[in-house]
């Protein structure tokens, strides 16, 4: 059995927590569901808005559908707080829907990692704001 690790590993310092946040931002901006899913445990638990996602397979399915709907997706994450094996971030992202309407989504995420540096829990609270193209920041 291959033991997966995702460096940096907990316990986090400010430097390693920021590194973990940047790695997540980069992965999500790739819009590659399989690549993103590799940062999570096989049995990861998510709450994303009102949806519950369990396990990597559901993560891949969820993200595949997300990026079919959210066109021109661009994300920015910022470290909010950290402790031993937990990180909290604030984020915003922009996207266009199928009708061309732009949105900016704002939110917070709470992450919990296993000892191998894989995210085992992700709880996201997100709000969408319709914007016009000239209001884009990302």
Coordinates of N, CA and C in Angstrom, one line a residue:
X1 N 0.8 -1.2 0.0 CA 0.0 0.0 0.0 C 0.9 1.3 0.0
X2 N 0.6 2.2 -0.9 CA 1.3 3.4 -1.0 C 0.7 4.4 0.0
X3 N 1.6 5.0 0.8 CA 1.1 6.0 1.8 C 1.3 7.4 1.1
X4 N 0.1 8.1 0.9 CA 0.1 9.4 0.3 C 0.5 10.4 1.4
X5 N 1.3 11.4 0.9 CA 1.6 12.5 1.8 C 1.5 13.8 0.9
X6 N 1.1 14.9 1.5 CA 1.0 16.1 0.9 C 1.7 17.2 1.7
X7 N 2.9 17.4 1.4 CA 3.8 18.3 2.2 C 3.4 19.8 1.9
X8 N 3.4 20.7 2.8 CA 3.8 20.5 4.2 C 2.8 19.8 5.1
X9 N 3.4 19.2 6.1 CA 2.6 18.3 7.0 C 2.4 19.1 8.3
X10 N 1.3 18.8 9.0 CA 1.0 19.4 10.3 C 2.0 18.9 11.3
X11 N 2.3 19.6 12.4 CA 1.7 20.9 12.8 C 2.2 22.0 11.9
X12 N 1.3 23.0 11.7 CA 1.6 24.1 10.8 C 2.3 25.2 11.5
X13 N 3.2 25.9 10.8 CA 3.7 27.2 11.2 C 3.0 28.2 10.3
X14 N 3.2 29.5 10.6 CA 2.6 30.5 9.7 C 3.1 30.3 8.3
X15 N 4.4 30.0 8.1 CA 5.0 29.8 6.8 C 4.4 28.6 6.1
X16 N 4.2 27.5 6.8 CA 3.7 26.3 6.1 C 2.2 26.4 5.9
X17 N 1.5 27.1 6.8 CA 0.1 27.3 6.5 C -0.2 28.1 5.3
X18 N 0.6 29.2 5.1 CA 0.5 30.0 3.9 C 0.9 29.2 2.7
X19 N 1.9 28.4 2.8 CA 2.2 27.5 1.7 C 1.1 26.6 1.3
X20 N 0.4 26.0 2.3 CA -0.7 25.1 2.0 C -1.9 25.9 1.4
X21 N -2.1 27.1 1.8 CA -3.2 27.9 1.2 C -2.8 28.2 -0.3
X22 N -1.6 28.6 -0.5 CA -1.2 28.9 -1.9 C -1.3 27.7 -2.8
X23 N -0.9 26.5 -2.3 CA -1.0 25.3 -3.0 C -2.5 25.0 -3.4
X24 N -3.4 25.2 -2.5 CA -4.8 25.0 -2.7 C -5.3 26.0 -3.8
X25 N -5.0 27.2 -3.6 CA -5.4 28.2 -4.6 C -4.9 27.8 -6.0
X26 N -3.6 27.5 -6.1 CA -3.1 27.1 -7.4 C -3.8 25.9 -8.0
X27 N -4.1 24.9 -7.2 CA -4.8 23.7 -7.6 C -6.2 24.0 -8.1
X28 N -6.9 24.7 -7.3 CA -8.3 25.1 -7.7 C -8.3 25.9 -9.0
X29 N -7.3 26.8 -9.2 CA -7.3 27.6 -10.4 C -6.9 26.8 -11.6
X30 N -6.4 25.6 -11.4 CA -6.1 24.8 -12.6 C -7.4 24.2 -13.2
X31 N -8.5 24.2 -12.4 CA -9.8 23.7 -12.8 C -9.7 22.2 -13.2
X32 N -8.7 21.5 -12.6 CA -8.5 20.1 -12.9 C -9.1 19.3 -11.7
X33 N -10.3 18.7 -11.7 CA -10.9 18.1 -10.6 C -10.0 16.9 -10.0
X34 N -9.4 16.2 -10.8 CA -8.5 15.1 -10.4 C -7.3 15.6 -9.6
X35 N -6.7 16.6 -10.1 CA -5.5 17.2 -9.5 C -6.0 17.8 -8.1
X36 N -7.1 18.5 -8.1 CA -7.5 19.1 -6.8 C -7.8 18.0 -5.8
X37 N -8.5 16.9 -6.3 CA -8.9 15.8 -5.3 C -7.7 15.1 -4.6
X38 N -6.5 15.2 -5.2 CA -5.3 14.5 -4.6 C -4.9 15.2 -3.3
X39 N -5.4 16.4 -3.0 CA -5.0 17.0 -1.8 C -5.9 16.6 -0.6
X40 N -6.9 15.7 -0.9 CA -7.9 15.3 0.1 C -7.7 13.8 0.4
X41 N -8.1 13.5 1.6 CA -8.1 12.0 2.0 C -9.1 11.3 1.1
X42 N -9.0 10.0 1.0 CA -9.9 9.2 0.2 C -11.3 9.3 0.8
X43 N -11.4 9.5 2.1 CA -12.7 9.6 2.7 C -13.1 11.0 3.2
X44 N -12.5 12.0 2.5 CA -12.7 13.4 2.9 C -14.2 13.7 3.1
X45 N -14.5 14.7 4.0 CA -15.8 15.1 4.2 C -15.9 16.6 3.9
X46 N -16.9 17.0 3.1 CA -17.0 18.4 2.8 C -18.4 18.9 3.1
X47 N -18.5 20.1 3.4 CA -19.8 20.9 3.3 C -19.5 22.1 2.4
X48 N -20.2 22.2 1.3 CA -19.9 23.3 0.4 C -21.3 23.9 0.1
X49 N -21.5 25.1 0.7 CA -22.8 25.7 0.8 C -23.7 24.7 1.5
X50 N -24.8 24.3 0.8 CA -25.7 23.4 1.4 C -25.5 21.9 0.9
X51 N -24.4 21.7 0.2 CA -24.1 20.3 -0.3 C -23.1 19.6 0.6
X52 N -23.3 18.3 0.7 CA -22.4 17.5 1.4 C -21.7 16.5 0.4
X53 N -20.4 16.5 0.5 CA -19.6 15.7 -0.5 C -18.7 14.8 0.4
X54 N -18.7 13.5 0.1 CA -18.0 12.6 0.8 C -17.1 11.7 -0.1
X55 N -15.8 11.8 0.2 CA -14.8 11.0 -0.6 C -14.3 11.6 -1.9
X56 N -13.1 11.2 -2.3 CA -12.5 11.8 -3.5 C -13.3 11.6 -4.7
X57 N -14.0 10.5 -4.9 CA -14.8 10.3 -6.1 C -15.9 11.4 -6.2
X58 N -16.5 11.6 -5.1 CA -17.6 12.7 -5.1 C -17.0 14.1 -5.3
X59 N -15.8 14.3 -4.8 CA -15.1 15.6 -5.0 C -14.8 15.8 -6.5
X60 N -14.3 14.8 -7.2 CA -14.1 14.9 -8.6 C -15.4 15.2 -9.3
X61 N -16.5 14.5 -9.0 CA -17.8 14.7 -9.6 C -18.3 16.1 -9.4
X62 N -18.2 16.5 -8.1 CA -18.7 17.8 -7.7 C -17.9 18.9 -8.5
X63 N -16.6 18.8 -8.5 CA -15.8 19.9 -9.2 C -16.0 19.8 -10.7
X64 N -16.2 18.7 -11.3 CA -16.4 18.6 -12.7 C -17.7 19.3 -13.0
X65 N -18.7 19.1 -12.3 CA -20.0 19.8 -12.5 C -19.9 21.3 -12.2
X66 N -19.1 21.7 -11.2 CA -18.9 23.1 -10.8 C -18.3 23.9 -12.0
X67 N -17.3 23.3 -12.5 CA -16.6 24.1 -13.6 C -17.2 24.0 -14.9
X68 N -18.2 23.1 -15.1 CA -19.0 23.2 -16.3 C -20.0 24.4 -16.2
X69 N -20.4 24.7 -15.0 CA -21.4 25.8 -14.8 C -20.7 27.1 -14.6
X70 N -19.6 27.1 -13.8 CA -18.9 28.4 -13.5 C -17.7 28.6 -14.5
X71 N -18.0 29.3 -15.5 CA -17.0 29.6 -16.6 C -16.1 30.7 -16.2
X72 N -14.9 30.7 -16.7 CA -13.9 31.8 -16.5 C -13.6 32.0 -15.0
X73 N -13.6 30.8 -14.3 CA -13.4 30.8 -12.8 C -12.0 31.2 -12.5
X74 N -11.9 32.1 -11.5 CA -10.6 32.6 -10.9 C -10.7 32.8 -9.4
X75 N -9.8 32.2 -8.7 CA -9.9 32.2 -7.2 C -8.7 32.8 -6.5
X76 N -9.0 33.5 -5.4 CA -7.9 34.0 -4.5 C -8.2 33.6 -3.1
X77 N -7.3 32.9 -2.4 CA -7.4 32.5 -1.0 C -6.4 33.3 -0.1
X78 N -6.8 33.5 1.1 CA -6.0 34.2 2.1 C -6.0 33.5 3.4
X79 N -4.9 33.2 4.0 CA -4.8 32.6 5.3 C -5.5 33.5 6.3
X80 N -6.4 32.9 7.1 CA -7.1 33.7 8.2 C -6.5 33.3 9.6
X81 N -6.4 32.0 9.8 CA -5.9 31.5 11.1 C -5.4 30.0 10.9
X82 N -4.6 29.6 11.8 CA -4.1 28.2 11.8 C -3.8 27.7 13.2
X83 N -3.8 26.4 13.3 CA -3.3 25.7 14.6 C -2.6 24.4 14.2
X84 N -2.5 23.5 15.1 CA -1.8 22.3 14.9 C -2.1 21.7 13.5
X85 N -3.3 21.2 13.2 CA -3.6 20.6 12.0 C -4.8 21.2 11.3
X86 N -5.1 22.4 11.6 CA -6.2 23.2 11.0 C -5.8 24.5 10.4
X87 N -6.5 24.8 9.4 CA -6.3 26.1 8.7 C -7.7 26.7 8.4
X88 N -7.8 28.0 8.6 CA -9.0 28.7 8.2 C -8.6 29.8 7.1
X89 N -9.4 29.9 6.1 CA -9.1 30.8 5.0 C -10.3 31.6 4.7
X90 N -10.1 32.8 4.2 CA -11.1 33.6 3.5 C -10.8 33.6 2.0
X91 N -11.8 33.7 1.2 CA -11.5 33.6 -0.2 C -12.6 34.4 -1.0
X92 N -12.2 34.7 -2.2 CA -13.2 35.2 -3.2 C -12.8 34.6 -4.5
X93 N -13.9 34.4 -5.3 CA -13.6 34.0 -6.7 C -14.7 34.6 -7.6
X94 N -14.3 34.7 -8.9 CA -15.2 35.2 -9.9 C -15.5 34.2 -10.9
X95 N -16.7 34.2 -11.5 CA -17.0 33.3 -12.6 C -18.2 33.9 -13.4
X96 N -18.4 33.3 -14.5 CA -19.6 33.7 -15.4 C -20.5 32.5 -15.4
X97 N -21.8 32.8 -15.4 CA -22.7 31.7 -15.6 C -23.0 31.5 -17.1
X98 N -23.8 30.5 -17.5 CA -24.1 30.2 -18.9 C -24.7 31.3 -19.7
X99 N -25.3 32.3 -19.0 CA -25.9 33.5 -19.6 C -24.9 34.6 -19.8
X100 N -23.7 34.4 -19.3 CA -22.7 35.5 -19.3 C -22.7 36.4 -18.1
X101 N -23.6 36.2 -17.2 CA -23.6 37.1 -16.0 C -22.4 36.8 -15.1
X102 N -21.7 37.8 -14.7 CA -20.5 37.6 -13.8 C -21.0 37.6 -12.3
X103 N -20.3 36.9 -11.5 CA -20.5 36.8 -10.1 C -19.2 36.8 -9.4
X104 N -19.2 37.4 -8.1 CA -18.1 37.2 -7.2 C -18.6 36.5 -6.0
X105 N -17.9 35.4 -5.7 CA -18.3 34.6 -4.5 C -17.3 34.9 -3.4
X106 N -17.9 35.1 -2.2 CA -17.1 35.4 -1.0 C -17.3 34.2 0.0
X107 N -16.3 33.9 0.7 CA -16.5 32.9 1.7 C -15.4 32.6 2.6
X108 N -15.6 31.6 3.5 CA -14.7 31.2 4.5 C -14.7 29.7 4.4
X109 N -13.5 29.1 4.7 CA -13.4 27.7 4.7 C -12.6 27.3 6.0
X110 N -13.0 26.2 6.6 CA -12.3 25.6 7.7 C -11.8 24.3 7.2
X111 N -10.5 24.0 7.4 CA -9.8 22.8 6.9 C -9.2 22.1 8.1
X112 N -9.3 20.7 8.0 CA -8.6 19.9 9.0 C -7.9 18.8 8.2
X113 N -6.6 18.6 8.6 CA -5.7 17.7 7.9 C -5.3 16.5 8.7
X114 N -5.1 15.4 8.0 CA -4.6 14.2 8.7 C -3.1 14.4 8.9
X115 N -2.4 13.4 9.5 CA -1.0 13.5 9.8 C -0.1 13.4 8.5
X116 N -0.7 13.0 7.4 CA 0.0 13.0 6.1 C -0.2 14.2 5.3
X117 N -0.8 15.2 5.9 CA -1.0 16.5 5.2 C -2.1 16.5 4.2
X118 N -3.0 15.5 4.2 CA -4.2 15.5 3.3 C -5.3 16.0 4.1
X119 N -6.2 16.8 3.4 CA -7.3 17.5 4.0 C -8.4 16.4 4.2
X120 N -8.8 16.2 5.5 CA -9.8 15.3 5.7 C -11.2 15.9 5.9
X121 N -11.2 17.2 6.2 CA -12.5 17.9 6.4 C -12.4 19.3 5.8
X122 N -13.4 19.7 5.0 CA -13.5 21.0 4.4 C -14.9 21.5 4.6
X123 N -15.1 22.6 5.3 CA -16.4 23.2 5.5 C -16.3 24.6 5.0
X124 N -17.2 24.9 3.9 CA -17.2 26.1 3.2 C -18.5 26.8 3.3
X125 N -18.5 28.1 3.7 CA -19.6 29.0 3.7 C -19.4 30.0 2.6
X126 N -20.3 30.1 1.6 CA -20.1 30.9 0.4 C -21.3 31.7 0.1
X127 N -21.1 33.0 -0.3 CA -22.2 33.9 -0.8 C -21.8 34.4 -2.2
X128 N -22.8 34.5 -3.1 CA -22.5 35.0 -4.4 C -23.1 36.4 -4.6
X129 N -22.4 37.2 -5.3 CA -22.8 38.6 -5.6 C -22.8 38.8 -7.1
X130 N -23.9 39.1 -7.7 CA -23.8 39.4 -9.1 C -23.0 40.7 -9.3
X131 N -22.1 40.7 -10.3 CA -21.3 41.9 -10.6 C -21.4 42.1 -12.1
X132 N -21.0 43.3 -12.6 CA -20.8 43.6 -14.0 C -19.3 43.4 -14.3
X133 N -19.0 43.2 -15.6 CA -17.7 42.8 -15.9 C -16.6 43.8 -15.5
X134 N -17.0 45.1 -15.6 CA -16.0 46.2 -15.2 C -15.7 46.2 -13.7
X135 N -16.5 45.4 -12.9 CA -16.2 45.3 -11.4 C -15.3 44.2 -11.1
X136 N -14.9 43.4 -12.1 CA -14.0 42.3 -11.8 C -12.7 42.7 -11.2
X137 N -12.2 41.9 -10.3 CA -10.9 42.2 -9.6 C -9.9 41.1 -9.9
X138 N -10.3 39.9 -10.3 CA -9.4 38.8 -10.4 C -9.1 38.5 -11.9

